[in-house]
Amino acid sequence: MQTYWGIDLGGTKIEGVVLSAPSPDAVVIRKRIDTEADKGYQHIVNQIASLVNLLKAETGYQPDHIGIGTPGTFDPARHVMKGCNTTCLNGMPLPQELEKVLGIPVSIANDANCFALAEATLGAVPEVVPDYRAVFGVIMGTGVGGGVVFRGKDGQPFVQNGLQGIGGEWGHITLEENGYPCYCGKRGCNEQVFSGPALQRYYSDISGEKRNMKEIVGRHLAGTDPYASQTIDRLLENFGKAISVIINVLDPDAIVLGGGVGNIDLLYTEGVERAKKYVFNEGRLSTHFLKPKLGDSAGVFGAAML
């Protein structure tokens, strides 16, 4: 039987899934184990191998290929991982070592690309745009990221990792030249403007008080807090500017908004209206902005679809 195997490598948990068909309803087994990243790189490799062996033992199936979602990207020039917040992975040849340990081919992509692939194949996109050619998946939460999925000439979707492995890295496009410094070395990246922590920091700077995003959104909608409204206006205007760049370059059929900030309903109405001002299309915008369907399952399902 054809099966689809995916591993989602997170900072605290490693999740594995086996699907009997490319469908979220075709889960044969789903398991999680601790990453135990503090024990180092080789231990993480061993944990992934242990999880795969556990999936084999409990299903009786043998994978002939496995997809792995990671908290960073694979550099195709240097053949090592980079940009991983699980820092012991950086500079390491993770897919090559996993292929040796597992004895099968491994496909690897970052978590945002897995999110985009999952929603393009199993989630929100097929229901609305079944004949899509390009999809951009957005993660707006603790950080900001993105993933690009194209449909090939053979009709099969594929992740566009790019020449340098940075395809879709929307979070680190400079939006404010003199903005907050970012860990990437630049200032004013999208991530430093409208991620959840960045918006909360902005609210605190202008109001002198600390509130979480749920409170800020609620106070804006209630019309009781001008600082909250100023913060939400900052989100909507800068989201419009930033997403217009993606639309002008890729012109995707659909954009799926994931992450905690991506749950804010105003992005689908006022946020889209702000984007219209900046898209090079005479004030018209036909791109479908979609809410994700798969929730926390997107990462592991997207890995399986690799």
CSV table of C-alpha atoms in Angstrom, one decimal:
chain,number,residue,atom,x,y,z
A,1,MET,CA,0.0,0.0,0.0
A,2,GLN,CA,1.2,3.5,-0.8
A,3,THR,CA,1.9,5.4,2.4
A,4,TYR,CA,3.0,9.0,3.1
A,5,TRP,CA,5.4,9.6,6.0
A,6,GLY,CA,6.1,13.0,7.6
A,7,ILE,CA,8.1,14.2,10.5
A,8,ASP,CA,7.7,17.7,12.0
A,9,LEU,CA,10.8,18.6,14.0
A,10,GLY,CA,10.0,21.2,16.6
A,11,GLY,CA,12.1,22.7,19.4
A,12,THR,CA,10.3,20.8,22.1
A,13,LYS,CA,8.4,18.0,20.3
A,14,ILE,CA,9.0,15.8,17.2
A,15,GLU,CA,5.8,14.6,15.6
A,16,GLY,CA,5.4,11.8,13.1
A,17,VAL,CA,2.5,10.8,10.9
A,18,VAL,CA,1.7,8.0,8.4
A,19,LEU,CA,-1.1,8.6,5.9
A,20,SER,CA,-2.7,6.0,3.7
A,21,ALA,CA,-3.7,8.6,1.2
A,22,PRO,CA,-3.0,12.3,0.5
A,23,SER,CA,-5.9,13.3,2.8
A,24,PRO,CA,-6.2,14.7,6.4
A,25,ASP,CA,-8.8,11.9,7.0
A,26,ALA,CA,-6.3,9.1,6.1
A,27,VAL,CA,-4.2,9.1,9.2
A,28,VAL,CA,-2.9,5.6,10.0
A,29,ILE,CA,-0.9,6.7,13.0
A,30,ARG,CA,0.3,9.9,14.6
A,31,LYS,CA,2.9,10.0,17.4
A,32,ARG,CA,4.9,12.7,19.3
A,33,ILE,CA,8.1,12.4,21.3
A,34,ASP,CA,10.2,14.9,23.1
A,35,THR,CA,13.0,16.6,21.0
A,36,GLU,CA,15.3,17.0,24.0
A,37,ALA,CA,17.3,19.5,22.0
A,38,ASP,CA,19.4,20.4,25.1
A,39,LYS,CA,21.2,17.0,24.6
A,40,GLY,CA,22.6,18.1,21.2
A,41,TYR,CA,22.5,17.5,17.5
A,42,GLN,CA,23.3,13.8,17.4
A,43,HIS,CA,20.6,13.1,20.0
A,44,ILE,CA,18.0,14.9,17.8
A,45,VAL,CA,19.1,12.7,14.9
A,46,ASN,CA,18.7,9.6,17.1
A,47,GLN,CA,15.3,10.8,18.3
A,48,ILE,CA,14.0,11.2,14.8
A,49,ALA,CA,15.2,7.7,13.9
A,50,SER,CA,13.6,6.4,17.1
A,51,LEU,CA,10.3,7.9,16.1
A,52,VAL,CA,10.4,6.5,12.6
A,53,ASN,CA,11.2,3.0,14.1
A,54,LEU,CA,8.2,3.4,16.4
A,55,LEU,CA,5.9,4.3,13.5
A,56,LYS,CA,7.2,1.2,11.6
A,57,ALA,CA,6.7,-1.1,14.6
A,58,GLU,CA,3.2,0.1,15.3
A,59,THR,CA,1.9,0.1,11.7
A,60,GLY,CA,3.9,-2.7,10.1
A,61,TYR,CA,4.6,-0.5,7.1
A,62,GLN,CA,8.0,0.5,5.7
A,63,PRO,CA,8.6,3.9,4.2
A,64,ASP,CA,10.4,4.3,0.9
A,65,HIS,CA,10.7,8.1,1.3
A,66,ILE,CA,10.1,10.5,4.2
A,67,GLY,CA,9.4,14.2,4.4
A,68,ILE,CA,10.8,16.3,7.3
A,69,GLY,CA,9.8,19.8,8.3
A,70,THR,CA,12.5,21.7,10.2
A,71,PRO,CA,12.7,25.0,12.2
A,72,GLY,CA,15.2,26.4,9.7
A,73,THR,CA,16.3,25.9,6.1
A,74,PHE,CA,18.7,23.7,4.3
A,75,ASP,CA,21.5,25.6,2.4
A,76,PRO,CA,21.8,23.8,-0.9
A,77,ALA,CA,25.2,25.4,-1.6
A,78,ARG,CA,26.9,24.4,1.6
A,79,HIS,CA,24.7,21.3,2.3
A,80,VAL,CA,24.0,22.2,5.9
A,81,MET,CA,21.2,23.7,8.0
A,82,LYS,CA,20.9,27.4,8.7
A,83,GLY,CA,18.6,29.8,10.4
A,84,CYS,CA,17.3,27.2,12.9
A,85,ASN,CA,16.1,28.4,16.3
A,86,THR,CA,17.1,25.0,17.6
A,87,THR,CA,20.6,26.3,17.2
A,88,CYS,CA,22.5,23.0,17.5
A,89,LEU,CA,21.2,22.1,14.0
A,90,ASN,CA,22.9,25.1,12.3
A,91,GLY,CA,25.9,24.1,10.2
A,92,MET,CA,24.9,20.4,10.3
A,93,PRO,CA,24.2,18.1,7.3
A,94,LEU,CA,20.9,17.0,8.8
A,95,PRO,CA,19.2,15.4,5.7
A,96,GLN,CA,22.3,13.5,4.7
A,97,GLU,CA,22.8,12.1,8.1
A,98,LEU,CA,19.1,11.1,8.3
A,99,GLU,CA,19.4,9.3,5.0
A,100,LYS,CA,22.3,7.3,6.3
A,101,VAL,CA,20.5,6.5,9.6
A,102,LEU,CA,17.1,5.7,8.0
A,103,GLY,CA,18.4,4.1,4.8
A,104,ILE,CA,15.8,5.9,2.6
A,105,PRO,CA,15.6,9.2,0.7
A,106,VAL,CA,14.7,12.3,2.8
A,107,SER,CA,13.0,15.5,1.5
A,108,ILE,CA,13.4,18.5,3.8
A,109,ALA,CA,11.7,21.9,4.0
A,110,ASN,CA,11.2,24.6,6.7
A,111,ASP,CA,8.0,24.8,8.7
A,112,ALA,CA,6.5,27.7,6.7
A,113,ASN,CA,7.0,25.8,3.4
A,114,CYS,CA,5.4,22.7,5.0
A,115,PHE,CA,2.5,24.8,6.2
A,116,ALA,CA,2.0,26.2,2.6
A,117,LEU,CA,2.2,22.8,1.0
A,118,ALA,CA,-0.3,21.2,3.5
A,119,GLU,CA,-2.8,24.0,3.0
A,120,ALA,CA,-2.3,23.8,-0.8
A,121,THR,CA,-2.8,20.1,-1.1
A,122,LEU,CA,-5.0,19.0,1.9
A,123,GLY,CA,-6.3,22.2,3.4
A,124,ALA,CA,-8.1,25.4,2.5
A,125,VAL,CA,-6.9,26.0,-1.1
A,126,PRO,CA,-8.3,23.0,-3.0
A,127,GLU,CA,-11.8,23.9,-1.8
A,128,VAL,CA,-11.7,27.4,-3.1
A,129,VAL,CA,-9.1,27.4,-5.9
A,130,PRO,CA,-8.8,23.7,-7.0
A,131,ASP,CA,-6.9,24.7,-10.2
A,132,TYR,CA,-4.4,27.0,-8.5
A,133,ARG,CA,-1.0,27.6,-10.0
A,134,ALA,CA,0.7,29.4,-7.1
A,135,VAL,CA,0.0,29.6,-3.3
A,136,PHE,CA,1.8,31.7,-0.7
A,137,GLY,CA,1.5,30.5,2.9
A,138,VAL,CA,2.0,33.0,5.6
A,139,ILE,CA,2.9,32.4,9.3
A,140,MET,CA,2.3,35.4,11.5
A,141,GLY,CA,2.8,34.6,15.1
A,142,THR,CA,5.8,34.7,17.4
A,143,GLY,CA,7.7,35.2,14.2
A,144,VAL,CA,6.8,36.0,10.6
A,145,GLY,CA,7.6,33.5,7.8
A,146,GLY,CA,6.3,32.4,4.4
A,147,GLY,CA,6.3,29.5,2.0
A,148,VAL,CA,5.8,29.2,-1.8
A,149,VAL,CA,4.1,26.3,-3.5
A,150,PHE,CA,3.8,26.0,-7.3
A,151,ARG,CA,1.9,23.5,-9.4
A,152,GLY,CA,4.2,21.8,-11.9
A,153,LYS,CA,3.5,21.0,-15.5
A,154,ASP,CA,2.7,17.5,-14.4
A,155,GLY,CA,0.0,18.9,-12.2
A,156,GLN,CA,1.9,18.0,-9.0
A,157,PRO,CA,2.5,20.8,-6.4
A,158,PHE,CA,6.0,21.5,-5.2
A,159,VAL,CA,7.7,23.7,-2.7
A,160,GLN,CA,10.0,26.5,-4.1
A,161,ASN,CA,12.9,26.3,-1.8
A,162,GLY,CA,15.0,28.4,-4.2
A,163,LEU,CA,18.7,28.5,-5.2
A,164,GLN,CA,19.9,29.5,-1.7
A,165,GLY,CA,17.1,27.7,0.2
A,166,ILE,CA,15.5,31.0,1.2
A,167,GLY,CA,12.4,30.9,-1.0
A,168,GLY,CA,9.5,32.5,0.8
A,169,GLU,CA,11.5,34.1,3.6
A,170,TRP,CA,9.0,37.0,3.9
A,171,GLY,CA,9.7,37.7,7.5
A,172,HIS,CA,13.1,39.2,6.8
A,173,ILE,CA,12.3,41.7,4.1
A,174,THR,CA,13.1,45.2,5.4
A,175,LEU,CA,10.0,47.3,6.0
A,176,GLU,CA,11.4,50.0,8.2
A,177,GLU,CA,15.0,51.0,7.6
A,178,ASN,CA,15.4,52.6,11.0
A,179,GLY,CA,13.1,50.1,12.8
A,180,TYR,CA,13.8,47.7,15.6
A,181,PRO,CA,16.9,45.5,15.3
A,182,CYS,CA,16.4,41.9,14.2
A,183,TYR,CA,18.4,38.8,15.2
A,184,CYS,CA,19.1,38.4,11.4
A,185,GLY,CA,21.3,41.4,11.5
A,186,LYS,CA,19.0,43.9,9.8
A,187,ARG,CA,16.6,46.4,11.2
A,188,GLY,CA,12.9,46.8,10.7
A,189,CYS,CA,12.2,43.4,9.1
A,190,ASN,CA,8.5,42.4,8.7
A,191,GLU,CA,9.0,40.2,11.8
A,192,GLN,CA,10.1,43.2,13.8
A,193,VAL,CA,7.0,45.2,12.7
A,194,PHE,CA,4.0,42.9,12.8
A,195,SER,CA,4.8,39.7,14.6
A,196,GLY,CA,2.9,39.2,17.8
A,197,PRO,CA,5.8,40.2,20.1
A,198,ALA,CA,6.6,43.2,17.9
A,199,LEU,CA,3.0,44.6,18.0
A,200,GLN,CA,2.9,44.0,21.8
A,201,ARG,CA,6.2,45.9,22.1
A,202,TYR,CA,4.9,48.8,20.0
A,203,TYR,CA,1.8,49.0,22.2
A,204,SER,CA,3.9,49.1,25.3
A,205,ASP,CA,6.1,51.8,23.9
A,206,ILE,CA,3.2,54.1,23.0
A,207,SER,CA,1.0,53.4,26.0
A,208,GLY,CA,3.4,52.5,28.8
A,209,GLU,CA,1.3,49.4,29.5
A,210,LYS,CA,1.8,45.7,28.6
A,211,ARG,CA,-1.0,43.8,27.0
A,212,ASN,CA,-1.2,40.7,24.9
A,213,MET,CA,-2.6,40.6,21.3
A,214,LYS,CA,-6.0,39.3,22.4
A,215,GLU,CA,-6.4,42.2,24.7
A,216,ILE,CA,-5.2,44.7,22.2
A,217,VAL,CA,-7.5,43.5,19.5
A,218,GLY,CA,-10.5,43.4,21.9
A,219,ARG,CA,-9.8,47.0,23.1
A,220,HIS,CA,-9.5,48.2,19.6
A,221,LEU,CA,-12.8,46.6,18.6
A,222,ALA,CA,-14.5,48.0,21.7
A,223,GLY,CA,-13.2,51.5,20.8
A,224,THR,CA,-12.0,52.1,24.3
A,225,ASP,CA,-8.2,52.3,23.7
A,226,PRO,CA,-6.7,54.7,21.2
A,227,TYR,CA,-3.3,53.0,21.7
A,228,ALA,CA,-4.8,49.7,20.8
A,229,SER,CA,-6.4,51.2,17.7
A,230,GLN,CA,-3.0,52.7,16.7
A,231,THR,CA,-1.4,49.3,17.1
A,232,ILE,CA,-3.9,47.5,15.0
A,233,ASP,CA,-3.7,50.3,12.4
A,234,ARG,CA,0.1,49.7,12.3
A,235,LEU,CA,-0.5,46.0,11.8
A,236,LEU,CA,-3.1,46.4,8.9
A,237,GLU,CA,-1.1,49.1,7.1
A,238,ASN,CA,2.2,47.3,7.2
A,239,PHE,CA,0.6,43.9,6.4
A,240,GLY,CA,-0.9,45.6,3.3
A,241,LYS,CA,2.5,47.0,2.2
A,242,ALA,CA,4.4,43.8,2.9
A,243,ILE,CA,1.9,41.4,1.3
A,244,SER,CA,1.6,43.6,-1.8
A,245,VAL,CA,5.3,42.9,-2.5
A,246,ILE,CA,4.5,39.1,-2.7
A,247,ILE,CA,1.5,39.7,-4.9
A,248,ASN,CA,3.4,42.0,-7.2
A,249,VAL,CA,6.2,39.5,-7.6
A,250,LEU,CA,4.4,36.1,-7.5
A,251,ASP,CA,0.8,37.0,-8.2
A,252,PRO,CA,-0.4,33.9,-6.3
A,253,ASP,CA,-3.9,32.5,-6.7
A,254,ALA,CA,-4.3,32.2,-3.0
A,255,ILE,CA,-2.6,33.4,0.2
A,256,VAL,CA,-3.2,31.4,3.4
A,257,LEU,CA,-2.7,33.3,6.7
A,258,GLY,CA,-1.5,31.1,9.6
A,259,GLY,CA,-0.2,31.8,13.1
A,260,GLY,CA,-1.8,33.6,16.0
A,261,VAL,CA,-1.7,37.1,14.4
A,262,GLY,CA,-3.1,35.5,11.2
A,263,ASN,CA,-6.3,34.7,13.1
A,264,ILE,CA,-7.2,38.4,13.4
A,265,ASP,CA,-10.3,38.7,11.2
A,266,LEU,CA,-9.5,42.3,10.3
A,267,LEU,CA,-6.6,41.1,8.1
A,268,TYR,CA,-9.1,39.5,5.7
A,269,THR,CA,-11.1,42.7,5.3
A,270,GLU,CA,-9.3,45.9,6.1
A,271,GLY,CA,-5.9,44.3,5.7
A,272,VAL,CA,-6.8,43.3,2.1
A,273,GLU,CA,-8.1,46.8,1.4
A,274,ARG,CA,-4.8,48.2,2.6
A,275,ALA,CA,-3.0,45.8,0.2
A,276,LYS,CA,-5.0,47.1,-2.7
A,277,LYS,CA,-3.4,50.5,-2.4
A,278,TYR,CA,0.1,49.0,-3.0
A,279,VAL,CA,-0.7,46.2,-5.6
A,280,PHE,CA,0.2,47.3,-9.2
A,281,ASN,CA,-3.2,46.4,-10.6
A,282,GLU,CA,-5.3,49.7,-10.9
A,283,GLY,CA,-6.8,49.3,-7.4
A,284,ARG,CA,-8.2,45.8,-8.0
A,285,LEU,CA,-7.2,42.7,-6.1
A,286,SER,CA,-8.5,39.2,-7.0
A,287,THR,CA,-6.1,37.2,-4.8
A,288,HIS,CA,-8.0,34.8,-2.4
A,289,PHE,CA,-7.1,35.4,1.2
A,290,LEU,CA,-7.9,32.2,3.1
A,291,LYS,CA,-8.0,31.0,6.7
A,292,PRO,CA,-6.0,27.8,7.3
A,293,LYS,CA,-8.0,24.6,7.6
A,294,LEU,CA,-5.5,22.2,9.2
A,295,GLY,CA,-4.5,24.0,12.3
A,296,ASP,CA,-1.6,22.5,14.2
A,297,SER,CA,-1.6,19.5,11.8
A,298,ALA,CA,-0.3,21.6,8.9
A,299,GLY,CA,3.4,21.1,9.7
A,300,VAL,CA,3.4,17.3,9.9
A,301,PHE,CA,0.9,16.9,7.0
A,302,GLY,CA,3.0,19.2,4.9
A,303,ALA,CA,6.1,17.1,5.7
A,304,ALA,CA,4.3,14.0,4.5
A,305,MET,CA,3.3,15.7,1.3
A,306,LEU,CA,7.0,16.5,0.5
